[in-house]
mmCIF file of C-alpha atoms in Angstrom:
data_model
loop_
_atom_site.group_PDB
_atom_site.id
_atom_site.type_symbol
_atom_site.label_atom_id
_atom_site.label_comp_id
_atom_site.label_asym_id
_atom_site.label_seq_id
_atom_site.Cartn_x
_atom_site.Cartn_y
_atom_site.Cartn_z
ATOM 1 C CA UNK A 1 8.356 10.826 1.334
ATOM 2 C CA UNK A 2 6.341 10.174 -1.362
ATOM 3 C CA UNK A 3 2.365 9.350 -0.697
ATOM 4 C CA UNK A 4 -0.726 9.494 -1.866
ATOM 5 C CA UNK A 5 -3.782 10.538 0.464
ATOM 6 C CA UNK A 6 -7.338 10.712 0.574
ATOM 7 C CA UNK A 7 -9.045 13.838 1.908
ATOM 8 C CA UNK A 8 -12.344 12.066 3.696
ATOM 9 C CA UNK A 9 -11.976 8.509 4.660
ATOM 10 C CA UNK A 10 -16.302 7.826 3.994
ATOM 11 C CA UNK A 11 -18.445 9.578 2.013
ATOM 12 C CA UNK A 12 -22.312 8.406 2.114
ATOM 13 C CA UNK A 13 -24.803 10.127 -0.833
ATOM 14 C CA UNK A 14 -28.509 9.257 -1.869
ATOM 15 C CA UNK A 15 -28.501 7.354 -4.631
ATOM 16 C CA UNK A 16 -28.866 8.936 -7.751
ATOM 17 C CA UNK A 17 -26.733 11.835 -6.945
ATOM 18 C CA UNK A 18 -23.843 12.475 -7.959
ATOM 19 C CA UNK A 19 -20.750 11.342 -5.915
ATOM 20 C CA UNK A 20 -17.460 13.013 -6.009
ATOM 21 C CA UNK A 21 -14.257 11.399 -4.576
ATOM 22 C CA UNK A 22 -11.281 13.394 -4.200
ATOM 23 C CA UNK A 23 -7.277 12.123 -3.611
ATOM 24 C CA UNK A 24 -3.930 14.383 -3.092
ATOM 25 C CA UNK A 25 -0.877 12.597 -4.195
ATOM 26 C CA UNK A 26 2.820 13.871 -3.758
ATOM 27 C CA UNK A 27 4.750 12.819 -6.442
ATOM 28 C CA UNK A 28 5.540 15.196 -9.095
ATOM 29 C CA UNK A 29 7.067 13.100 -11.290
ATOM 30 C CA UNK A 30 4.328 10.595 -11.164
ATOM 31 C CA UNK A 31 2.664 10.899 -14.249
ATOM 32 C CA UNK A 32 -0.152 8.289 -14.785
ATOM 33 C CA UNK A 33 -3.140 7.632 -12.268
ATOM 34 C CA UNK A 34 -5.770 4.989 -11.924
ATOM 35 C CA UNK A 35 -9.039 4.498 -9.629
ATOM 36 C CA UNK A 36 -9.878 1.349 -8.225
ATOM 37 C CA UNK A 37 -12.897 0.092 -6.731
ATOM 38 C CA UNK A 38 -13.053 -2.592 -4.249
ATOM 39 C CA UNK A 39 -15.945 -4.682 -3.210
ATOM 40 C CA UNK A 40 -15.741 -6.893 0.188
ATOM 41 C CA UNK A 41 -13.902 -10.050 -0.264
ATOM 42 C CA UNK A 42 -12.433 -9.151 -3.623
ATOM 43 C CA UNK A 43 -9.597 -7.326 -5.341
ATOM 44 C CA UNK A 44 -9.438 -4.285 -6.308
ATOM 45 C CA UNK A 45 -11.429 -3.309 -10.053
ATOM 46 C CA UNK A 46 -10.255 -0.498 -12.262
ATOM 47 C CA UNK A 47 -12.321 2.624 -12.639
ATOM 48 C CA UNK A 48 -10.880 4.742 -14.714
ATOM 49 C CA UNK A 49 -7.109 5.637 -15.639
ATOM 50 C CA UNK A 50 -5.739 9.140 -16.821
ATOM 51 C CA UNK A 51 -2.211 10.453 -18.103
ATOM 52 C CA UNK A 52 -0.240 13.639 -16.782
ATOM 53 C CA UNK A 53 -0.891 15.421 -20.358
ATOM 54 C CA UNK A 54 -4.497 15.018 -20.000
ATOM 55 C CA UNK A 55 -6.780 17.033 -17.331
ATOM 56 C CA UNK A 56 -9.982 15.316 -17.895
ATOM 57 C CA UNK A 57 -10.624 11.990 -19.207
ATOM 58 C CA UNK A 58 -14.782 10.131 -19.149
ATOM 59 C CA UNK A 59 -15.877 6.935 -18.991
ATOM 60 C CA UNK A 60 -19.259 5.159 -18.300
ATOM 61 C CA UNK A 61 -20.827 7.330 -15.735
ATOM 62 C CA UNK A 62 -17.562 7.819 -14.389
ATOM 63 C CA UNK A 63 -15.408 10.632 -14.755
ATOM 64 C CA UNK A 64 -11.628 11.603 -13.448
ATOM 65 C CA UNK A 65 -9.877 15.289 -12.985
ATOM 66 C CA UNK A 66 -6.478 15.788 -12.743
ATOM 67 C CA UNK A 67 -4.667 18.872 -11.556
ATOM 68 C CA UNK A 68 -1.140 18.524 -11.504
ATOM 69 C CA UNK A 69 -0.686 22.708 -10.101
ATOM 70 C CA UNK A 70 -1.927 21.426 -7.111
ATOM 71 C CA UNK A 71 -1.448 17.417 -7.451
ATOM 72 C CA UNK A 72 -5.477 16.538 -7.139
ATOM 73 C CA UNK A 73 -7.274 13.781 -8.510
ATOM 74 C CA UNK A 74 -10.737 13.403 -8.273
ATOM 75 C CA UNK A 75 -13.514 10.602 -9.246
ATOM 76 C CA UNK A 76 -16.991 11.784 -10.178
ATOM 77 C CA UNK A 77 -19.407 9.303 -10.079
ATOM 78 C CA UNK A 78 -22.912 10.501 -11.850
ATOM 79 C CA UNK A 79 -26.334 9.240 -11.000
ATOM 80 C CA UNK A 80 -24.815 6.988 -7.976
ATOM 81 C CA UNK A 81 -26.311 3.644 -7.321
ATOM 82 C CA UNK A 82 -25.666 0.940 -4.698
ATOM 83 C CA UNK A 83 -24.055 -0.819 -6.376
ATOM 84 C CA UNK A 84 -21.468 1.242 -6.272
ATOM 85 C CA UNK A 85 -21.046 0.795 -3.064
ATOM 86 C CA UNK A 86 -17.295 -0.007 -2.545
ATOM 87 C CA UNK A 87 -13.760 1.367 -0.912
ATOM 88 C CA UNK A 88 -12.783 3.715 -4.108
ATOM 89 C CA UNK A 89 -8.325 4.092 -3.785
ATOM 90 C CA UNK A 90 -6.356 6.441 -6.177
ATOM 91 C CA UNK A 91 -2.897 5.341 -7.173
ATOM 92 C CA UNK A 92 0.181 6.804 -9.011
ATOM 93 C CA UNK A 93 2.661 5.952 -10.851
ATOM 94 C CA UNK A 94 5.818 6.434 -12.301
ATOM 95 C CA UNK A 95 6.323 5.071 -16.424
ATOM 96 C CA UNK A 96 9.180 3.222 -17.255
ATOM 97 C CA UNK A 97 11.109 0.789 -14.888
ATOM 98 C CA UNK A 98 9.776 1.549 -11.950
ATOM 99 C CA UNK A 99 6.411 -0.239 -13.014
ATOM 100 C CA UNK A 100 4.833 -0.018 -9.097
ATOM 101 C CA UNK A 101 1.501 1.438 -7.986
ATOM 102 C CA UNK A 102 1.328 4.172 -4.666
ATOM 103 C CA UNK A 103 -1.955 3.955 -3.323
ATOM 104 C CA UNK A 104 -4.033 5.803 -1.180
ATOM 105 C CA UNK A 105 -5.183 4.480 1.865
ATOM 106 C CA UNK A 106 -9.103 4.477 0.615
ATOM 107 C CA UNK A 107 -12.656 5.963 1.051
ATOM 108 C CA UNK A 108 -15.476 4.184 1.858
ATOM 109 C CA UNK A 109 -18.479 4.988 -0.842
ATOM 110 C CA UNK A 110 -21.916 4.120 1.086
ATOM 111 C CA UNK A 111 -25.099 4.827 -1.089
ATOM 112 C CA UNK A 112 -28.424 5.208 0.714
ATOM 113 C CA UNK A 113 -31.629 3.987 -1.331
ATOM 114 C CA UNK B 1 -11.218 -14.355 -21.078
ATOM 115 C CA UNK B 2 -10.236 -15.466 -17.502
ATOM 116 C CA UNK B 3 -8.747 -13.086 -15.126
ATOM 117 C CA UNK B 4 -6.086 -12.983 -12.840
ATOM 118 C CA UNK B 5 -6.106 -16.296 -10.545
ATOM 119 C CA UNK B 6 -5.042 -16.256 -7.161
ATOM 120 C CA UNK B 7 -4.689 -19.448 -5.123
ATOM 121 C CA UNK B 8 -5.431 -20.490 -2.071
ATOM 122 C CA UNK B 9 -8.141 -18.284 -1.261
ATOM 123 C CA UNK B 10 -7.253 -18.316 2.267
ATOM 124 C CA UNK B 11 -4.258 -19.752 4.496
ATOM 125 C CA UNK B 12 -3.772 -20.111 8.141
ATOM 126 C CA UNK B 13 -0.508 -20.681 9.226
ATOM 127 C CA UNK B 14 1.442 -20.989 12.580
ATOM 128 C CA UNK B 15 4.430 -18.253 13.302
ATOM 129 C CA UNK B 16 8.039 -19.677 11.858
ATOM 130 C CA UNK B 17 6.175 -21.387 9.182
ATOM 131 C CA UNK B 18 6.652 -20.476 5.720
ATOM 132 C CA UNK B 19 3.845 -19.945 3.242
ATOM 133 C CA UNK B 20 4.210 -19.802 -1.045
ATOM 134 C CA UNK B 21 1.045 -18.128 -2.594
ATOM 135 C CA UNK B 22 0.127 -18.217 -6.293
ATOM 136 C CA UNK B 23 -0.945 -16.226 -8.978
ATOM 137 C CA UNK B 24 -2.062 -17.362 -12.189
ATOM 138 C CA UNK B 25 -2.158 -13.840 -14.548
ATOM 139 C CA UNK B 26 -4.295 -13.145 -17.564
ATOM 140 C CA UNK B 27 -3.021 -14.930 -20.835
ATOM 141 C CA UNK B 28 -0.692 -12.556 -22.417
ATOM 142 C CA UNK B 29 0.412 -10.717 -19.510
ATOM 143 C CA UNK B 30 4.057 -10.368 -18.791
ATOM 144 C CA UNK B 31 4.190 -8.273 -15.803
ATOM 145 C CA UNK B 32 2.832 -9.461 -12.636
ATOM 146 C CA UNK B 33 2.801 -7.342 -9.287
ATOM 147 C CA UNK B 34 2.310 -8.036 -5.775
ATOM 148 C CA UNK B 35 0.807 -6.171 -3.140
ATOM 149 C CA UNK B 36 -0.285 -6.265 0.416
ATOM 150 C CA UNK B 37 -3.288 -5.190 1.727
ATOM 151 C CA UNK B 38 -3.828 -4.526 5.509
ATOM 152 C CA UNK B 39 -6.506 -2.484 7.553
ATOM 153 C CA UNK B 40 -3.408 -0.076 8.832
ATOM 154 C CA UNK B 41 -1.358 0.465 6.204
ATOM 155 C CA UNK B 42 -3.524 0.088 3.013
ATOM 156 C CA UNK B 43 -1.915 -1.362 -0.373
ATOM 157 C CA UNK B 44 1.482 -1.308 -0.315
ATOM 158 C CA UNK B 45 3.332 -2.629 -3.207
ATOM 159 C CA UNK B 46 5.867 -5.805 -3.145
ATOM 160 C CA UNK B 47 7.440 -6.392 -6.494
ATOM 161 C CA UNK B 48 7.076 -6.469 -9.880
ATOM 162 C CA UNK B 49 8.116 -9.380 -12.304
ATOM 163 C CA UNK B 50 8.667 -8.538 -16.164
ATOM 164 C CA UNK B 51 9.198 -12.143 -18.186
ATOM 165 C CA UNK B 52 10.499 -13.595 -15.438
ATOM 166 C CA UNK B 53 12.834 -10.602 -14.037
ATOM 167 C CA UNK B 54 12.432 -8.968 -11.041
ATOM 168 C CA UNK B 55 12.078 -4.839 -11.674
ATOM 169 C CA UNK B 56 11.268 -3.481 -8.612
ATOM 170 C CA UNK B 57 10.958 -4.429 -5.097
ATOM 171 C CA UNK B 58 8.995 -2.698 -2.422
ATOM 172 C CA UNK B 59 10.242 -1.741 1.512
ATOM 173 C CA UNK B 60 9.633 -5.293 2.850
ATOM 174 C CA UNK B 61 12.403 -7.774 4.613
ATOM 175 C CA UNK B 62 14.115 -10.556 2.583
ATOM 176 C CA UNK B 63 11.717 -13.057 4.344
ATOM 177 C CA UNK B 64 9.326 -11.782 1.559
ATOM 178 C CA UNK B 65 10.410 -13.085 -2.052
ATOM 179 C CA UNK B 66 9.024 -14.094 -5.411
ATOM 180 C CA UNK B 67 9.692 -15.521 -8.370
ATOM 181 C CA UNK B 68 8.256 -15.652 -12.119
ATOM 182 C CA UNK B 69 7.856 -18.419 -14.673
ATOM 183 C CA UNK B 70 8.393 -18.725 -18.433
ATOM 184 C CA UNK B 71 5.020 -18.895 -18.377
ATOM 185 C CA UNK B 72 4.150 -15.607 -16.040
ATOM 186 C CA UNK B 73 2.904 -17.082 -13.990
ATOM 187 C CA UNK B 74 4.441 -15.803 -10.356
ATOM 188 C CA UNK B 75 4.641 -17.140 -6.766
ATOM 189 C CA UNK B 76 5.765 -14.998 -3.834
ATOM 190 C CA UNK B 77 7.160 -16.890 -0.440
ATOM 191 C CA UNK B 78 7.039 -15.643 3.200
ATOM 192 C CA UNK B 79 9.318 -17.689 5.038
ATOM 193 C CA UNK B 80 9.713 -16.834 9.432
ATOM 194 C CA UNK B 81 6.205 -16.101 9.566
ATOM 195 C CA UNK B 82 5.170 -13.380 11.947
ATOM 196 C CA UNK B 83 1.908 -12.410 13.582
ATOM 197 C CA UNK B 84 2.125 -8.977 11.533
ATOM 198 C CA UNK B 85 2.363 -10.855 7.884
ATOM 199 C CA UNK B 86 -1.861 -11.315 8.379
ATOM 200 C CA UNK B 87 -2.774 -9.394 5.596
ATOM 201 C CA UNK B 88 -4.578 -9.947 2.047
ATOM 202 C CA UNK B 89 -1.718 -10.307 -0.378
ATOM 203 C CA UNK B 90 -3.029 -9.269 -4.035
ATOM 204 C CA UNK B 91 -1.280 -10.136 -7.289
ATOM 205 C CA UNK B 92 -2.151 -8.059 -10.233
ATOM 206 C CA UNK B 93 -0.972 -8.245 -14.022
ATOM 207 C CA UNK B 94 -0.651 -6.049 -17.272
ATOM 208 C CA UNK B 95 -0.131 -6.960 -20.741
ATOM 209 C CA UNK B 96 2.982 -3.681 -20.316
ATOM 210 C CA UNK B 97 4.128 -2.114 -18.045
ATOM 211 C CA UNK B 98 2.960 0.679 -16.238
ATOM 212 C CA UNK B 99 -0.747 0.675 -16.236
ATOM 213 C CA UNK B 100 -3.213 -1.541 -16.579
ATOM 214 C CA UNK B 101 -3.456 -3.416 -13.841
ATOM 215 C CA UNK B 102 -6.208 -6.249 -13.463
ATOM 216 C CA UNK B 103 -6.288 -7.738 -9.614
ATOM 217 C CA UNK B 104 -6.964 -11.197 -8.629
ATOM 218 C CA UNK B 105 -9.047 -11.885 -5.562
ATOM 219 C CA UNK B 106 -6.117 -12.025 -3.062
ATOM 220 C CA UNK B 107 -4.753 -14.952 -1.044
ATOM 221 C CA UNK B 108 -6.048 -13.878 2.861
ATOM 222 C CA UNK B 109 -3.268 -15.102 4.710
ATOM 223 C CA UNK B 110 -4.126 -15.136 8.503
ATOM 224 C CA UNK B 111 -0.465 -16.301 10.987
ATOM 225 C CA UNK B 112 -1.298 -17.408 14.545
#
C-alpha cells in the first residue's frame, strides 16, 4: 500500500554542521510534499513544502530535494543548532479532493553543543 | 494572528466513555484535518472537513466521527472508548486545500 518511510529513525550532528534528513515515499501520484518539525509537547511546525514540478526549493537555512525517479525527499538543514532539535516527518500528498497528509513515521534530530 | 486552538489540552477518560475534542482553526481557514498521533503507528490521518463537508475519511471505525461548523470550527467524537484510542489527536487547518497545513497543540487523550 501506499507509505511513506524514513531511512534512519535518529540522526545526532555537532552543531553547526550541516544536517541532512532523508524520506522514501511510495506514491507516484502524490505530487506535493511538506516537512514538519515537532518539538515535545507540541504539534507538528512546517519546514518547508515543495511541488512535483520542482526538484529543489530553499528556505531559511533550510533546504528540500525531491527526486521523483526514485521517490526521495530529503531536508538539509545548514549550520545546525539546538534548537533544532526536534522529530523532523515528511508527508505526501495527493491535490484535489483527497486533501489528506501520509506521513512518515519520523526521525529524531539530536544536536550536540 | 492566532493559530490553530486545540482544547482540552489533556483528557483522561474511563473505557466505554465517550470523549468530543475541539479545534478552534486559524481565521479564514476552511479546511480542518484531524490526525492521530501514537508512539507505534505515527500520524495517521482521520478526516478532513471543507465548509462544513466531510471530504475524506481515514481507516478508523465509526466510533471515530466529526463534524464542522459554519464557522470552521470542527469537533471530532470517540464514543466506546478503548484502551488503544490513548493517543495525541492533532487538528490542523489550511486556508485551501491541499497544503498548508498549520497544527494545533493536540488534545492528549489518555483511556484507562
Amino acid at each position: 500500500g501506499e507509505s511513506v518511510g524514513l531511512h534512519l529513525p535518529t540522526l545526532s550532528v555537532q552543531e553547526g554542521d550541516n544536517s541532512i534528513i532523508n524520506c522514501a515515499y511510495s506514491n507516484s501520484a502524490s505530487d506535493y510534499f511538506i516537512w514538519y518539525k515537532q518539538e515535545s509537547g507540541k504539534g507538528p511546525q512546517f519546514i518547508i513544502d515543495i511541488r512535483s514540478n520542482m526538484d529543489k526549493r530553499q528556505g531559511q537555512r533550510v533546504t528540500v530535494l525531491l527526486n521523483k525517479t526514485v521517490k526521495h525527499l530529503s531536508l538539509q538543514i545548514a549550520a545546525t543548532q539546538p534548537g533544532d532539535s526536534a522529530v523532523y516527518f515528511c508527508a505526501e500528498g495527493v491535490t484535489g479532493a483527497n486533501s489528506k497528509l501520509t506521513f512518515g513515521k519520523g526521525i529524531t534530530l539530536s544536536v550536540r553543543p | 494572528k492566532a493559530g490553530v486552538t486545540q482544547t482540552p489540552r489533556y483528557l483522561i477518560k474511563t473505557r466505554g466513555q465517550q470523549v468530543t475534542l475541539s479545534c478552534s482553526p486559524i481565521s479564514g481557514h476552511r479546511s480542518v484535518s484531524w490526525y492521530q498521533q501514537t508512539p507505534g503507528q505515527g500520524l495517521q490521518f482521520l478526516f478532513e472537513y471543507f465548509s462544513e463537508t466531510q471530504r475524506n475519511k481515514g481507516n478508523f471505525p465509526g466510533r471515530f466521527s466529526g463534524r464542522q461548523f459554519s464557522n470552521s470550527r470542527s469537533e471530532m467524537n470517540v464514543s466506546t472508548l478503548e484502551l488503544g484510542d490513548s493517543a495525541l489527536y492533532l487538528c490542523a487547518s489550511s486556508p485551501l486545500e491541499d497544503y498548508g497545513y498549520t497544527f494545533g497543540s493536540g488534545t492528549r487523550l489518555t483511556v484507562v
